[in-house]
C-alpha positions as protocol buffer text, in pm:
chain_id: "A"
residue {
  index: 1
  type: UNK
  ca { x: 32 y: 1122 z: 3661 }
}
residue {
  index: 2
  type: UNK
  ca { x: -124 y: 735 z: 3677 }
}
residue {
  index: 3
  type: UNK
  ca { x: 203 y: 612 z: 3457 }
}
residue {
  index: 4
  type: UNK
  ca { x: 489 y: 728 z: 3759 }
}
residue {
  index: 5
  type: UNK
  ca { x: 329 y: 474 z: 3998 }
}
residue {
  index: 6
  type: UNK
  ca { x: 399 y: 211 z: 3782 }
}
residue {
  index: 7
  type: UNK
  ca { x: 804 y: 290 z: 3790 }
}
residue {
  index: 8
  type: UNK
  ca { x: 779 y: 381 z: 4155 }
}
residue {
  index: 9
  type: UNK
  ca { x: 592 y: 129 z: 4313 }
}
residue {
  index: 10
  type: UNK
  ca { x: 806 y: -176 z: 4327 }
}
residue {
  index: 11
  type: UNK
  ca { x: 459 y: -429 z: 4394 }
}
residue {
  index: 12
  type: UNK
  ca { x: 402 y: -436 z: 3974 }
}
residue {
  index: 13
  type: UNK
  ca { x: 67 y: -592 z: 4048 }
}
residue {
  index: 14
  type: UNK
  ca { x: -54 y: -275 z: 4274 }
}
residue {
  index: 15
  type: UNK
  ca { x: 119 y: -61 z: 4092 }
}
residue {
  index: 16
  type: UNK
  ca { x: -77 y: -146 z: 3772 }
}
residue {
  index: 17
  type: UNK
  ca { x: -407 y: -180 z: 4010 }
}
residue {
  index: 18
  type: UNK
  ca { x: -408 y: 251 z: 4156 }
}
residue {
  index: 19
  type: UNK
  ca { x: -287 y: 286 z: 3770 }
}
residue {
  index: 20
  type: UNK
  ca { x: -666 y: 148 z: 3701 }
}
residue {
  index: 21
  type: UNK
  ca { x: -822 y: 342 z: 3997 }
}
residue {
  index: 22
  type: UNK
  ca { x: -646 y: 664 z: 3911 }
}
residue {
  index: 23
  type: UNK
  ca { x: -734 y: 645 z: 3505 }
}
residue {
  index: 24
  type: UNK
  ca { x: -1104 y: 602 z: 3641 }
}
residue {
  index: 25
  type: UNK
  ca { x: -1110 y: 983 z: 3757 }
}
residue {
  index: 26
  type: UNK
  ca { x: -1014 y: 1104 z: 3384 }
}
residue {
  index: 27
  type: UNK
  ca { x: -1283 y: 1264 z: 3235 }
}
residue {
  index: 28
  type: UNK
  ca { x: -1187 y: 1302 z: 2893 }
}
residue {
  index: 29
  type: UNK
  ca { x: -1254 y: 937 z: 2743 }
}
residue {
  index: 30
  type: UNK
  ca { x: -1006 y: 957 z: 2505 }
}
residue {
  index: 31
  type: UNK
  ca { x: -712 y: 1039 z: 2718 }
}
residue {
  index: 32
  type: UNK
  ca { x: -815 y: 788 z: 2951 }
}
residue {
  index: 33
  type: UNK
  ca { x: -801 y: 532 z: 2710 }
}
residue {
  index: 34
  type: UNK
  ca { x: -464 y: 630 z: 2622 }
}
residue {
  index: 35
  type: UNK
  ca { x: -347 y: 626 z: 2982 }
}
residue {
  index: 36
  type: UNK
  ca { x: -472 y: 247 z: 2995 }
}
residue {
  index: 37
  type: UNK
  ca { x: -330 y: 163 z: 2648 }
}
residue {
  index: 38
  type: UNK
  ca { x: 5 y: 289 z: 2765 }
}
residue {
  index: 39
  type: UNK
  ca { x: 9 y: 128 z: 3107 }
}
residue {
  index: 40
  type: UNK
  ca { x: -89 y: -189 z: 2992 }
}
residue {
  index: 41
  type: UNK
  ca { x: 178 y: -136 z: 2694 }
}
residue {
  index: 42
  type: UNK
  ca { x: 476 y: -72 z: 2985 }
}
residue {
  index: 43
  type: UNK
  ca { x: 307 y: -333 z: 3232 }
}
residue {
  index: 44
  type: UNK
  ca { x: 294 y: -604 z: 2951 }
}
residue {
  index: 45
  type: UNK
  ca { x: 705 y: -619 z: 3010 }
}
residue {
  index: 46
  type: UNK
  ca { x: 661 y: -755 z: 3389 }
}
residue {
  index: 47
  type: UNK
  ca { x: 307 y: -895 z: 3391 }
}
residue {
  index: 48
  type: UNK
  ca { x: 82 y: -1145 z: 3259 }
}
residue {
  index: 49
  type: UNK
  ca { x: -155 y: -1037 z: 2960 }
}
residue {
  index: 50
  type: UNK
  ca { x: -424 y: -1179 z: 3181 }
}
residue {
  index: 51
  type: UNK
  ca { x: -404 y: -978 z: 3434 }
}
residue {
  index: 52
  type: UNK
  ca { x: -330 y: -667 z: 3290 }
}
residue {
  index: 53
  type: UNK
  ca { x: -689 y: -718 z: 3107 }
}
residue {
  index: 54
  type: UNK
  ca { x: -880 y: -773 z: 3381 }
}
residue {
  index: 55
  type: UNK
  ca { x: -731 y: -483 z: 3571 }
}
residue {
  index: 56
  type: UNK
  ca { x: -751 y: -208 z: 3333 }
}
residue {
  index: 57
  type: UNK
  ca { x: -1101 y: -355 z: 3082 }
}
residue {
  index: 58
  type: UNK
  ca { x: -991 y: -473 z: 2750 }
}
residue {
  index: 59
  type: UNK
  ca { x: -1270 y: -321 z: 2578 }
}
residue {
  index: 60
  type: UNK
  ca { x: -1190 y: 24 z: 2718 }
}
residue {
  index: 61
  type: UNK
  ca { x: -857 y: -19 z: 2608 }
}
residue {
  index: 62
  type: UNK
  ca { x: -932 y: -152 z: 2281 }
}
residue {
  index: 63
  type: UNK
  ca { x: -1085 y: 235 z: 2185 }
}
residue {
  index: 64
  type: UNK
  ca { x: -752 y: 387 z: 2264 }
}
residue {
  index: 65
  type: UNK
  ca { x: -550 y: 516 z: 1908 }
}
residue {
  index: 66
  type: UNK
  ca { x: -246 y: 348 z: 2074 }
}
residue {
  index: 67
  type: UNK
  ca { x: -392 y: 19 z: 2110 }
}
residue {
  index: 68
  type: UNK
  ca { x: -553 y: 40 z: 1739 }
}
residue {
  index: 69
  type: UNK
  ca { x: -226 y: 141 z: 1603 }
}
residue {
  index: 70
  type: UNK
  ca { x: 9 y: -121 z: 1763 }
}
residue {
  index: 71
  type: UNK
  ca { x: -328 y: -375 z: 1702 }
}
residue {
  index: 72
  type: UNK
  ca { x: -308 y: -265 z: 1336 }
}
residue {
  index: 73
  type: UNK
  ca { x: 63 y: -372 z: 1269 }
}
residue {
  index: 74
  type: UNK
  ca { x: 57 y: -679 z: 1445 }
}
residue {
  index: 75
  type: UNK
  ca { x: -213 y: -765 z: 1156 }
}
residue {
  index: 76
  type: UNK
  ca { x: -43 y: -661 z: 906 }
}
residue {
  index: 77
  type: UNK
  ca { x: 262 y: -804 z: 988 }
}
residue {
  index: 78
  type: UNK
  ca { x: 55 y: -1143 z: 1054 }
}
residue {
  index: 79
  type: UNK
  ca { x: -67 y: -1109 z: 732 }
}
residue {
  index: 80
  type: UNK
  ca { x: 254 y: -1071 z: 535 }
}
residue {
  index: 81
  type: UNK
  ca { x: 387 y: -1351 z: 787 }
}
residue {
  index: 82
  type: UNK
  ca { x: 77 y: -1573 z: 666 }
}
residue {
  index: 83
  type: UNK
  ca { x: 129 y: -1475 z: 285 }
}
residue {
  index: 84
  type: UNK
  ca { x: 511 y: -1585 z: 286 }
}
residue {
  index: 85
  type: UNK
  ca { x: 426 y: -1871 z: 411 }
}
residue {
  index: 86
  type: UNK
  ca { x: 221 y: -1989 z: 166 }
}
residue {
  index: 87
  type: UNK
  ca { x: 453 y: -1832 z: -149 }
}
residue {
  index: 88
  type: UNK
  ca { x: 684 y: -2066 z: 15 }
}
residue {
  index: 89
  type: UNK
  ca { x: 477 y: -2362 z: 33 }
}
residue {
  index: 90
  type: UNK
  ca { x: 356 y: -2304 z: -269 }
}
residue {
  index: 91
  type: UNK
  ca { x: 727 y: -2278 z: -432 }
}
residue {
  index: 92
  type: UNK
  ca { x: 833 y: -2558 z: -231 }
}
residue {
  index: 93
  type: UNK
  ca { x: 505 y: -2784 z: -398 }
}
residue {
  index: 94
  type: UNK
  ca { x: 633 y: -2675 z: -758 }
}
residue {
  index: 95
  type: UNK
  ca { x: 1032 y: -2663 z: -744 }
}
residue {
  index: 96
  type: UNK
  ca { x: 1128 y: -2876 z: -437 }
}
residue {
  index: 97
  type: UNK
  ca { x: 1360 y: -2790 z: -160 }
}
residue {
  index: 98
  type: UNK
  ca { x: 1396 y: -2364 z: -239 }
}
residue {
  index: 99
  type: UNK
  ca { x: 1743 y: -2257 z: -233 }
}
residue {
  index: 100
  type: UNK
  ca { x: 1822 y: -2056 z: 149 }
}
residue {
  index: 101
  type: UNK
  ca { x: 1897 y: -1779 z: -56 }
}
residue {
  index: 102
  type: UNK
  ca { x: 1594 y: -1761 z: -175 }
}
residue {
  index: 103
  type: UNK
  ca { x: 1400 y: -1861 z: 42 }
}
residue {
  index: 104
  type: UNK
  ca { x: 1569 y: -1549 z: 306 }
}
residue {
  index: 105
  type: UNK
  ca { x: 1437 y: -1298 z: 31 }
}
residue {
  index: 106
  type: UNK
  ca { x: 1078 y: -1399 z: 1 }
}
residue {
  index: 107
  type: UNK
  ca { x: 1069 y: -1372 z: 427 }
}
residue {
  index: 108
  type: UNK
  ca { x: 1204 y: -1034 z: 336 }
}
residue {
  index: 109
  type: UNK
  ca { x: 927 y: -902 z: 80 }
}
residue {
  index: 110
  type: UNK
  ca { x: 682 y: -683 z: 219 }
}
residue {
  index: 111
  type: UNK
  ca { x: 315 y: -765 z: 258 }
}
residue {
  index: 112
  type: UNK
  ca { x: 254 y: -540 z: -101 }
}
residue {
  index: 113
  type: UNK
  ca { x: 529 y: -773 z: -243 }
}
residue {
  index: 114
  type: UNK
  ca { x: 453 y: -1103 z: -136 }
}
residue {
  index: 115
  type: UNK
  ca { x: 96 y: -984 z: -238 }
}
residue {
  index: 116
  type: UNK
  ca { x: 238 y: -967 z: -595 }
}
residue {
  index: 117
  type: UNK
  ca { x: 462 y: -1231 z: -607 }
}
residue {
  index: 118
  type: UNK
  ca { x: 145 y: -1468 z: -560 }
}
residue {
  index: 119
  type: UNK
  ca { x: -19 y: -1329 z: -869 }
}
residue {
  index: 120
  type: UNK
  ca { x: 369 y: -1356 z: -1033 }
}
residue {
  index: 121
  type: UNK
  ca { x: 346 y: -1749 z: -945 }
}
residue {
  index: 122
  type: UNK
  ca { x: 115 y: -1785 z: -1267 }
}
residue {
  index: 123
  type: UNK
  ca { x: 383 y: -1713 z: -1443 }
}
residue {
  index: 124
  type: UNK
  ca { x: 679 y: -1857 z: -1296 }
}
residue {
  index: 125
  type: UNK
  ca { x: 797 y: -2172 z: -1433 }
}
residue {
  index: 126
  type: UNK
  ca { x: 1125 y: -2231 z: -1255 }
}
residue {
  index: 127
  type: UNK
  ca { x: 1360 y: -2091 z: -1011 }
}
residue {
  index: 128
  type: UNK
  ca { x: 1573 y: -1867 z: -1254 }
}
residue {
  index: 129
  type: UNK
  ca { x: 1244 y: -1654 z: -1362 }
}
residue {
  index: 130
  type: UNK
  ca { x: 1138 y: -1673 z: -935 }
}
residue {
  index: 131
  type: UNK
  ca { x: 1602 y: -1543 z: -888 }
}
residue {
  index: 132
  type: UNK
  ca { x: 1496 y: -1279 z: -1174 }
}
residue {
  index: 133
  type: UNK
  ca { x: 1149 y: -1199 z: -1020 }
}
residue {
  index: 134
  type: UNK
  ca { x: 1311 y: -1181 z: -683 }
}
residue {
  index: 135
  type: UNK
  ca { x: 1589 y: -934 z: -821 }
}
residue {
  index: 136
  type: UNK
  ca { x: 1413 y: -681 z: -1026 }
}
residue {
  index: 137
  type: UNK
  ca { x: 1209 y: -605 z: -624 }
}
residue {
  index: 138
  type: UNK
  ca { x: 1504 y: -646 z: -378 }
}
């Protein structure tokens, strides 16, 4: 199996290198891709990102489901990063300095939330109806 070598060779870099050569010989596309997602997954906690791309092709590993799902939540958890960021900045242009207390809840909405408390900002003409808003979700 092309994943032991990397927890039995103690040379990472090599290690991740007959992990390449050894995924090669798959025949089955799919599970080949998943055999580079996953080693470059466990070799990402010793080795540079660089590397690891060059060794086992980006683009191959890009078609592997792992790779799309863990690529998938890293966007989406951009995006609702993104998104409270600017409900805050926005709050912070209309009502000052937020409260800490509120400002821990928005960074705790979910992307659907923070979504809707953009639209809610319309409405929201100080920081009791934004403690009520807040309330009524958490």
């Amino acid at each position: 199996m092309p994943l032991a070598v990397l927890t039995k060779n103690p040379d990472k870099t090599q290690a991740l290198k007959q992990v390449a050569l050894r995924a090669g010989a798959i025949n089955d596309p799919q599970t080949q891709n998943n055999v580079l997602a996953s080693a470059a997954i466990l070799a990402g906690l010793s080795l540079e990102s660089n590397f690891i791309y060059r060794v086992l092709r980006q683009e191959t590993m890009k078609q592997s489901v792992i790779y799309q799902d863990i690529e998938g939540v890293g966007r989406e958890k951009g995006r609702q990063e993104e998104g409270q960021s600017l409900v805050l900045r926005q709050l912070a242009h209309r009502f000052g300095k937020l409260p800490s207390v509120v400002h821990q809840r928005i960074k705790s909405l979910s992307l659907q939330q923070t979504e809707d408390l953009s639209i809610a900002l319309l409405d929201i003409t100080d920081l009791s109806a934004l403690e009520t808003w807040l309330q009524e979700r958490l």
